[in-house]
Tab-separated table of C-alpha atoms and ligand atoms in Angstrom:
chain	number	residue	atom	x	y	z
U	1	MET	CA	-34.391	-75.311	45.673
U	2	VAL	CA	-30.853	-76.110	46.834
U	3	ASN	CA	-32.120	-79.394	48.224
U	4	LYS	CA	-33.784	-80.190	44.889
U	5	MET	CA	-30.485	-79.734	43.087
U	6	SER	CA	-28.522	-81.982	45.402
U	7	SER	CA	-31.058	-84.746	45.908
U	8	ILE	CA	-30.579	-88.258	44.511
U	9	LYS	CA	-33.056	-88.784	41.671
U	10	ILE	CA	-33.300	-92.116	39.870
U	11	LEU	CA	-35.369	-93.253	36.906
U	12	ALA	CA	-36.064	-97.009	37.207
U	13	ILE	CA	-37.350	-99.409	34.559
U	14	GLU	CA	-38.912	-102.856	35.067
U	15	SER	CA	-39.734	-105.308	32.257
U	16	SER	CA	-38.967	-108.770	33.651
U	17	CYS	CA	-42.327	-110.409	32.895
U	18	ASP	CA	-45.664	-109.002	31.765
U	19	GLU	CA	-45.637	-105.473	33.158
U	20	THR	CA	-43.797	-102.570	31.550
U	21	SER	CA	-43.123	-100.084	34.298
U	22	ALA	CA	-41.085	-96.966	35.011
U	23	ALA	CA	-40.729	-94.936	38.196
U	24	VAL	CA	-38.881	-91.930	39.548
U	25	ILE	CA	-37.608	-91.807	43.106
U	26	GLU	CA	-36.092	-88.811	44.893
U	27	ASP	CA	-34.138	-89.396	48.095
U	28	GLY	CA	-36.019	-92.610	48.778
U	29	LYS	CA	-39.456	-91.088	48.123
U	30	LEU	CA	-41.441	-92.356	45.146
U	31	LEU	CA	-42.587	-89.546	42.821
U	32	SER	CA	-44.158	-91.666	40.070
U	33	ASN	CA	-44.781	-95.328	39.304
U	34	ILE	CA	-46.340	-95.995	35.884
U	35	ILE	CA	-47.394	-99.562	35.066
U	36	ALA	CA	-48.620	-100.850	31.681
U	37	THR	CA	-49.872	-104.393	32.149
U	38	GLN	CA	-50.055	-107.004	29.390
U	39	ILE	CA	-52.231	-109.399	31.387
U	40	ASP	CA	-55.234	-109.150	29.026
U	41	ILE	CA	-53.139	-110.232	26.029
U	42	HIS	CA	-51.531	-113.198	27.813
U	43	ALA	CA	-54.861	-114.266	29.351
U	44	LEU	CA	-55.982	-115.227	25.828
U	45	TYR	CA	-53.236	-117.898	25.831
U	46	GLY	CA	-53.618	-119.053	29.441
U	47	GLY	CA	-50.165	-117.808	30.476
U	48	VAL	CA	-47.332	-115.457	29.578
U	49	VAL	CA	-46.107	-115.922	25.987
U	50	PRO	CA	-42.470	-114.739	26.058
U	51	GLU	CA	-42.324	-113.427	22.461
U	52	ILE	CA	-45.525	-111.445	22.933
U	53	ALA	CA	-44.203	-110.080	26.223
U	54	SER	CA	-41.014	-108.797	24.540
U	55	ARG	CA	-42.925	-107.158	21.710
U	56	SER	CA	-45.422	-105.535	24.074
U	57	HIS	CA	-42.590	-104.142	26.225
U	58	LEU	CA	-41.017	-102.662	23.116
U	59	GLU	CA	-44.292	-101.003	22.152
U	60	ALA	CA	-44.950	-99.583	25.620
U	61	ILE	CA	-41.560	-98.679	27.050
U	62	SER	CA	-40.969	-95.264	25.632
U	63	SER	CA	-44.363	-93.830	26.596
U	64	VAL	CA	-44.205	-95.478	30.041
U	65	VAL	CA	-40.790	-93.885	30.701
U	66	ASP	CA	-41.992	-90.491	29.414
U	67	SER	CA	-45.052	-90.647	31.672
U	68	ALA	CA	-42.957	-91.552	34.718
U	69	LEU	CA	-40.649	-88.583	34.104
U	70	ASN	CA	-43.575	-86.228	33.387
U	71	GLU	CA	-45.440	-87.236	36.512
U	72	SER	CA	-42.320	-86.735	38.630
U	73	GLY	CA	-41.933	-83.166	37.354
U	74	TYR	CA	-38.326	-83.872	36.317
U	75	THR	CA	-36.554	-84.562	33.039
U	76	LEU	CA	-33.979	-87.168	32.112
U	77	GLU	CA	-31.252	-84.544	32.526
U	78	ASP	CA	-32.264	-84.079	36.178
U	79	MET	CA	-31.675	-87.766	36.992
U	80	SER	CA	-28.645	-88.886	39.005
U	81	ALA	CA	-28.787	-92.400	37.493
U	82	ILE	CA	-30.849	-94.817	35.406
U	83	ALA	CA	-31.796	-98.137	37.041
U	84	VAL	CA	-33.164	-101.244	35.406
U	85	THR	CA	-34.153	-104.800	36.360
U	86	LYS	CA	-31.389	-107.108	35.105
U	87	GLY	CA	-32.969	-110.395	36.274
U	88	PRO	CA	-34.406	-112.815	37.118
U	89	GLY	CA	-37.173	-113.000	34.530
U	90	LEU	CA	-37.849	-113.740	30.871
U	91	VAL	CA	-34.639	-112.967	29.037
U	92	GLY	CA	-36.288	-111.348	25.998
U	93	ALA	CA	-38.492	-109.205	28.222
U	94	LEU	CA	-35.574	-108.179	30.438
U	95	LEU	CA	-33.498	-107.269	27.398
U	96	ILE	CA	-36.010	-104.635	26.281
U	97	GLY	CA	-35.658	-102.797	29.598
U	98	VAL	CA	-31.899	-103.286	29.813
U	99	SER	CA	-31.317	-102.081	26.222
U	100	TYR	CA	-33.579	-99.080	26.689
U	101	ALA	CA	-31.905	-98.125	29.969
U	102	LYS	CA	-28.442	-98.482	28.423
U	103	ALA	CA	-29.447	-96.260	25.507
U	104	LEU	CA	-30.774	-93.612	27.931
U	105	ALA	CA	-27.618	-93.850	30.040
U	106	MET	CA	-25.362	-93.554	27.012
U	107	ALA	CA	-27.283	-90.624	25.520
U	108	SER	CA	-27.443	-88.717	28.808
U	109	GLY	CA	-24.063	-89.712	30.258
U	110	LYS	CA	-25.744	-90.919	33.475
U	111	PRO	CA	-24.549	-93.959	35.419
U	112	ILE	CA	-26.563	-97.170	35.157
U	113	ILE	CA	-27.643	-99.458	38.020
U	114	GLY	CA	-28.621	-103.097	37.343
U	115	VAL	CA	-31.158	-104.231	39.934
U	116	ASN	CA	-32.146	-107.731	41.027
U	117	HIS	CA	-35.929	-108.081	40.639
U	118	MET	CA	-36.305	-110.002	43.926
U	119	ALA	CA	-34.260	-107.407	45.836
U	120	GLY	CA	-36.698	-104.953	44.246
U	121	HIS	CA	-39.740	-106.819	45.597
U	122	ILE	CA	-38.243	-106.747	49.110
U	123	SER	CA	-37.415	-103.038	48.731
U	124	ALA	CA	-41.100	-102.139	48.320
U	125	ASN	CA	-41.018	-102.313	52.120
U	126	PHE	CA	-38.308	-99.618	52.331
U	127	LEU	CA	-40.824	-97.243	50.734
U	128	LEU	CA	-43.035	-97.826	53.798
U	129	GLY	CA	-40.154	-97.158	56.173
U	130	ALA	CA	-39.063	-100.715	57.009
U	131	LYS	CA	-35.566	-100.666	58.454
U	132	PRO	CA	-33.261	-103.711	58.353
U	133	PRO	CA	-32.751	-106.111	59.909
U	134	PHE	CA	-36.127	-107.789	59.410
U	135	ILE	CA	-37.588	-111.037	58.095
U	136	CYS	CA	-39.360	-110.866	54.757
U	137	LEU	CA	-41.700	-113.409	53.209
U	138	VAL	CA	-41.129	-113.209	49.449
U	139	VAL	CA	-44.073	-114.696	47.552
U	140	SER	CA	-44.388	-114.119	43.824
U	141	GLY	CA	-45.294	-116.038	40.688
U	142	GLY	CA	-41.754	-117.333	40.285
U	143	HIS	CA	-40.319	-117.331	43.817
U	144	THR	CA	-41.171	-118.263	47.381
U	145	MET	CA	-38.511	-117.503	49.980
U	146	ILE	CA	-37.998	-116.493	53.564
U	147	VAL	CA	-35.292	-113.851	53.591
U	148	ARG	CA	-33.384	-112.188	56.381
U	149	VAL	CA	-32.941	-108.594	55.223
U	150	ASP	CA	-29.558	-107.890	56.799
U	151	ASP	CA	-29.189	-104.449	55.308
U	152	TYR	CA	-30.779	-102.419	52.498
U	153	THR	CA	-28.752	-104.258	49.879
U	154	SER	CA	-27.705	-107.450	51.618
U	155	PHE	CA	-29.890	-110.482	52.145
U	156	THR	CA	-29.704	-114.022	53.513
U	157	VAL	CA	-32.086	-116.593	52.055
U	158	LEU	CA	-33.194	-118.763	54.995
U	159	GLY	CA	-35.377	-121.054	52.911
U	160	SER	CA	-37.156	-121.328	49.592
U	161	THR	CA	-39.466	-123.553	47.582
U	162	ARG	CA	-38.146	-126.848	46.296
U	163	ASP	CA	-40.568	-126.910	43.362
U	164	ASP	CA	-43.425	-124.547	42.489
U	165	ALA	CA	-43.647	-121.002	43.783
U	166	ALA	CA	-46.757	-120.098	45.789
U	167	GLY	CA	-48.089	-117.871	42.990
U	168	GLU	CA	-47.476	-120.588	40.438
U	169	ALA	CA	-49.425	-123.056	42.605
U	170	PHE	CA	-52.313	-120.591	42.974
U	171	ASP	CA	-52.333	-120.035	39.197
U	172	LYS	CA	-52.186	-123.753	38.353
U	173	VAL	CA	-54.963	-124.674	40.778
U	174	ALA	CA	-57.045	-121.763	39.487
U	175	ARG	CA	-56.494	-122.975	35.935
U	176	VAL	CA	-57.753	-126.495	36.594
U	177	MET	CA	-60.832	-124.928	38.109
U	178	GLY	CA	-61.433	-123.015	34.900
U	179	LEU	CA	-60.395	-119.567	36.127
U	180	ALA	CA	-58.650	-117.269	33.625
U	181	TYR	CA	-54.904	-116.514	33.863
U	182	PRO	CA	-53.498	-115.292	36.195
U	183	GLY	CA	-55.942	-117.074	38.455
U	184	GLY	CA	-54.395	-116.304	41.868
U	185	ALA	CA	-56.509	-113.215	42.517
U	186	LYS	CA	-59.679	-114.862	41.133
U	187	LEU	CA	-59.134	-117.927	43.337
U	188	ASP	CA	-58.750	-115.567	46.300
U	189	LYS	CA	-62.168	-113.964	45.559
U	190	LEU	CA	-63.914	-117.310	45.105
U	191	ALA	CA	-62.330	-118.606	48.318
U	192	ASP	CA	-64.106	-115.847	50.266
U	193	LEU	CA	-67.388	-117.599	49.480
U	194	GLY	CA	-66.310	-121.081	50.601
U	195	ASP	CA	-65.722	-123.079	53.779
U	196	GLU	CA	-61.973	-123.308	54.268
U	197	TYR	CA	-62.127	-126.352	56.518
U	198	SER	CA	-64.459	-128.406	54.298
U	199	ILE	CA	-61.809	-130.266	52.269
U	200	ASP	CA	-58.741	-131.823	53.824
U	201	LEU	CA	-55.662	-130.924	51.770
U	202	PRO	CA	-52.062	-131.673	52.747
U	203	LYS	CA	-49.925	-128.920	54.258
U	204	ALA	CA	-46.585	-129.864	52.774
U	205	MET	CA	-43.466	-129.430	54.885
U	206	LEU	CA	-45.412	-127.578	57.580
U	207	LYS	CA	-43.787	-129.488	60.415
U	208	GLU	CA	-40.316	-129.888	58.924
U	209	ASP	CA	-37.604	-128.089	60.787
U	210	ASN	CA	-36.525	-125.754	57.982
U	211	TYR	CA	-37.774	-122.726	56.066
U	212	ASP	CA	-38.324	-124.555	52.794
U	213	PHE	CA	-41.594	-125.049	50.941
U	214	SER	CA	-43.091	-127.498	48.457
U	215	PHE	CA	-46.311	-126.645	46.662
U	216	SER	CA	-46.420	-129.060	43.751
U	217	GLY	CA	-47.798	-131.956	45.857
U	218	MET	CA	-50.578	-129.709	47.127
U	219	LYS	CA	-51.461	-128.794	43.564
U	220	SER	CA	-51.576	-132.544	42.711
U	221	ALA	CA	-53.840	-133.158	45.717
U	222	VAL	CA	-56.327	-130.676	44.249
U	223	LEU	CA	-56.094	-132.389	40.854
U	224	ASN	CA	-56.685	-135.791	42.469
U	225	TYR	CA	-59.657	-134.439	44.343
U	226	LEU	CA	-61.155	-133.083	41.115
U	227	ASN	CA	-60.482	-136.334	39.209
U	228	LYS	CA	-62.021	-138.490	41.917
U	229	ALA	CA	-65.127	-136.324	42.007
U	230	LYS	CA	-65.407	-136.527	38.222
U	231	MET	CA	-65.109	-140.326	38.248
U	232	LYS	CA	-67.814	-140.579	40.882
U	233	GLY	CA	-69.966	-138.122	38.961
U	234	GLU	CA	-70.026	-135.760	41.941
U	235	GLU	CA	-70.227	-132.030	41.549
U	236	VAL	CA	-67.340	-130.071	43.069
U	237	ASN	CA	-67.994	-127.063	45.242
U	238	LYS	CA	-65.378	-124.730	43.746
U	239	GLU	CA	-65.703	-122.148	46.494
U	240	ASN	CA	-64.930	-124.770	49.158
U	241	LEU	CA	-61.972	-126.129	47.199
U	242	CYS	CA	-60.526	-122.634	46.647
U	243	ALA	CA	-61.041	-121.763	50.307
U	244	SER	CA	-59.404	-124.994	51.532
U	245	PHE	CA	-56.431	-124.614	49.198
U	246	ARG	CA	-55.907	-120.956	50.162
U	247	ARG	CA	-56.095	-121.866	53.860
U	248	SER	CA	-53.463	-124.618	53.486
U	249	VAL	CA	-51.015	-122.421	51.547
U	250	VAL	CA	-51.424	-119.426	53.856
U	251	ASP	CA	-51.011	-121.553	57.013
U	252	ILE	CA	-47.706	-122.893	55.701
U	253	LEU	CA	-46.390	-119.449	54.690
U	254	VAL	CA	-47.342	-117.813	57.974
U	255	THR	CA	-46.097	-120.673	60.168
U	256	LYS	CA	-42.662	-120.672	58.556
U	257	LEU	CA	-42.395	-116.888	58.689
U	258	GLU	CA	-43.228	-116.888	62.404
U	259	LYS	CA	-40.681	-119.608	63.054
U	260	ALA	CA	-37.969	-117.660	61.225
U	261	ALA	CA	-38.717	-114.411	63.075
U	262	LYS	CA	-38.503	-116.231	66.425
U	263	ALA	CA	-35.330	-118.133	65.558
U	264	GLU	CA	-33.615	-114.991	64.273
U	265	GLY	CA	-34.811	-112.956	67.254
U	266	LEU	CA	-36.240	-110.248	65.003
U	267	ASN	CA	-39.503	-108.497	65.765
U	268	THR	CA	-40.028	-106.765	62.449
U	269	ILE	CA	-41.631	-108.758	59.638
U	270	ALA	CA	-42.583	-107.882	56.072
U	271	VAL	CA	-44.030	-109.439	52.953
U	272	CYS	CA	-43.652	-108.781	49.229
U	273	GLY	CA	-44.448	-110.181	45.785
U	274	GLY	CA	-47.736	-110.639	43.932
U	275	VAL	CA	-49.086	-113.284	46.326
U	276	ALA	CA	-48.836	-110.679	49.103
U	277	CYS	CA	-52.081	-109.314	47.555
U	278	ASN	CA	-53.833	-112.419	48.912
U	279	SER	CA	-56.520	-111.279	51.333
U	280	LEU	CA	-56.210	-114.212	53.759
U	281	LEU	CA	-52.405	-113.927	53.832
U	282	ARG	CA	-52.672	-110.218	54.679
U	283	LYS	CA	-55.192	-110.984	57.447
U	284	GLU	CA	-53.112	-113.797	58.944
U	285	LEU	CA	-49.935	-111.695	58.849
U	286	LYS	CA	-51.710	-109.002	60.858
U	287	ALA	CA	-52.858	-111.639	63.356
U	288	LEU	CA	-49.296	-112.999	63.588
U	289	ALA	CA	-47.914	-109.518	64.239
U	290	ASP	CA	-50.557	-108.804	66.898
U	291	ARG	CA	-49.928	-112.133	68.644
U	292	ASN	CA	-46.217	-111.480	68.960
U	293	GLY	CA	-46.112	-107.690	69.177
U	294	TYR	CA	-44.187	-107.497	65.892
U	295	GLU	CA	-43.936	-104.502	63.629
U	296	LEU	CA	-45.456	-105.514	60.285
U	297	PHE	CA	-44.942	-104.053	56.807
U	298	ILE	CA	-47.376	-104.943	54.014
U	299	PRO	CA	-47.032	-102.850	50.845
U	300	ASP	CA	-50.170	-101.773	48.954
U	301	ASN	CA	-51.178	-104.223	46.215
U	302	VAL	CA	-49.673	-102.047	43.489
U	303	LEU	CA	-46.258	-102.246	45.176
U	304	CYS	CA	-46.575	-106.028	45.702
U	305	SER	CA	-47.157	-106.903	42.037
U	306	ASP	CA	-44.421	-106.117	39.525
U	307	ASN	CA	-43.680	-102.396	39.333
U	308	ALA	CA	-40.681	-100.125	38.820
U	309	GLY	CA	-41.231	-98.288	42.105
U	310	MET	CA	-39.770	-101.223	44.018
U	311	ILE	CA	-36.801	-101.333	41.600
U	312	ALA	CA	-36.252	-97.622	42.210
U	313	ALA	CA	-36.341	-98.247	45.972
U	314	GLN	CA	-33.518	-100.794	45.721
U	315	ALA	CA	-31.587	-98.651	43.220
U	316	TYR	CA	-31.616	-95.711	45.643
U	317	HIS	CA	-29.659	-97.733	48.208
U	318	MET	CA	-27.351	-99.185	45.548
U	319	TYR	CA	-26.643	-95.624	44.374
U	320	LYS	CA	-25.691	-94.613	47.913
U	321	ASN	CA	-23.291	-97.596	48.023
U	322	GLY	CA	-21.780	-96.607	44.651
U	323	ASP	CA	-22.951	-99.922	43.228
U	324	PHE	CA	-23.059	-99.095	39.509
U	325	SER	CA	-22.946	-101.260	36.401
U	326	ASP	CA	-21.391	-100.289	33.105
U	327	LEU	CA	-22.675	-100.404	29.561
U	328	LYS	CA	-21.775	-104.096	29.382
U	329	LEU	CA	-24.779	-104.728	31.666
U	330	ASN	CA	-26.710	-107.745	30.448
U	331	ALA	CA	-29.971	-109.497	31.306
U	332	VAL	CA	-29.637	-112.652	33.436
U	333	ALA	CA	-32.746	-114.838	33.323
U	334	SER	CA	-31.952	-116.925	36.406
U	335	LEU	CA	-30.253	-114.364	38.629
U	336	GLU	CA	-30.104	-115.407	42.300
U	337	LEU	CA	-30.880	-112.968	45.113
U	338	CYS	CA	-27.510	-113.533	46.773
U	339	GLN	CA	-24.500	-114.031	44.484
F	1	KG4	O1	-44.729	-110.589	41.882
F	1	KG4	P1	-45.625	-110.842	40.733
F	1	KG4	O2	-46.489	-109.709	40.240
F	1	KG4	O3	-44.839	-111.366	39.507
F	1	KG4	C1	-43.711	-112.178	39.637
F	1	KG4	O4	-42.599	-111.631	39.838
F	1	KG4	O5	-43.911	-113.408	39.599
F	1	KG4	O6	-46.564	-112.072	41.180
F	1	KG4	C2	-47.567	-112.574	40.364
F	1	KG4	C3	-48.236	-113.738	41.084
F	1	KG4	C4	-49.168	-114.521	40.176
F	1	KG4	O7	-48.887	-115.892	40.334
F	1	KG4	C5	-50.536	-114.149	40.705
F	1	KG4	O8	-51.519	-115.130	40.506
F	1	KG4	C6	-50.254	-113.986	42.178
F	1	KG4	O9	-49.038	-113.273	42.181
F	1	KG4	N1	-51.330	-113.252	42.865
F	1	KG4	C7	-52.098	-113.793	43.842
F	1	KG4	C8	-53.033	-112.799	44.204
F	1	KG4	N2	-52.805	-111.693	43.440
F	1	KG4	C9	-51.753	-111.989	42.632
F	1	KG4	N3	-52.047	-115.008	44.425
F	1	KG4	C10	-52.947	-115.249	45.391
F	1	KG4	N4	-53.885	-114.346	45.785
F	1	KG4	C11	-53.961	-113.123	45.227
F	1	KG4	N5	-54.893	-112.248	45.639
F	2	ZN	ZN1	-42.088	-110.052	40.459
């Protein structure tokens, strides 16, 4: 009981895109992680509609927060702090979470912690026991980076995409093949049925001596392939195209991650972000770890996609560092990981 009283308990809120989520963490251990997804609504429009996202967050947030507290067995009064994603993301969506968290903090007199969404994604690995330093492949719908996790709250970006993020590329290619938004996961399923070496697609920047990526040319290569087939009146084997595209993207991601781990002399690797749900990426990361004798961290799918549990994981370490915000906390749409 004494331990319960003195433990660090944080309520975290995430609303940066199309998931309204709240979680409670106690001394680094996740007690609840409630996620209300809006995907079905946005799928009707072929992508996230920012105004609809904001309104849906507003509708869901209070019951999501209540459920997270209920499931944890604690009340708001028991919390040591309130954490919230402050960016990057859709500004209107972020503002719902930030405003709600500020209201809770003001009403309860608890400190508030503003968390970077990308630091949150990386922190999903702390929930599995990953200890810095390690190299993390960050692959989401908006970001693709190779990050050196120097400490629990300090990061060095070794490289990132120069145009589209990996998730964005998966979604765009899926869309031109007629798959519903967000198509990444559907493309992954279809790819399982195809021959991944049947169509020759470029592997952009694979051999360049850096940790940067470029996916927009690969997306155009798929479009060109589809257009050419249409002009010739040929039928496209979608499974083969999905499989070939997935193979090219995964080869690039894994090659650059391996290179970074070797150059940095680190033998712990991790992955995070929605694209980390990709089945081939997960398989190839395991093969990479086995080949080199690396320790590998891959969060469960629910901790890879947007969720407040990962925000809580980062907030726990920020709390220990005394890294608090004040009630002037604002949403920042284009927040960088390292400022
Ligand atoms: O991290 P996340 O949930 O949201 C952002 O912060 O962006 O990532 C969502 C992205 C979407 O682009 C989605 O299509 C992609 O992750 N994704 C996948 C898979 N599952 C989700 N991409 C490829 N294969 C998957 N299995
Ligand atoms: Zn995300």
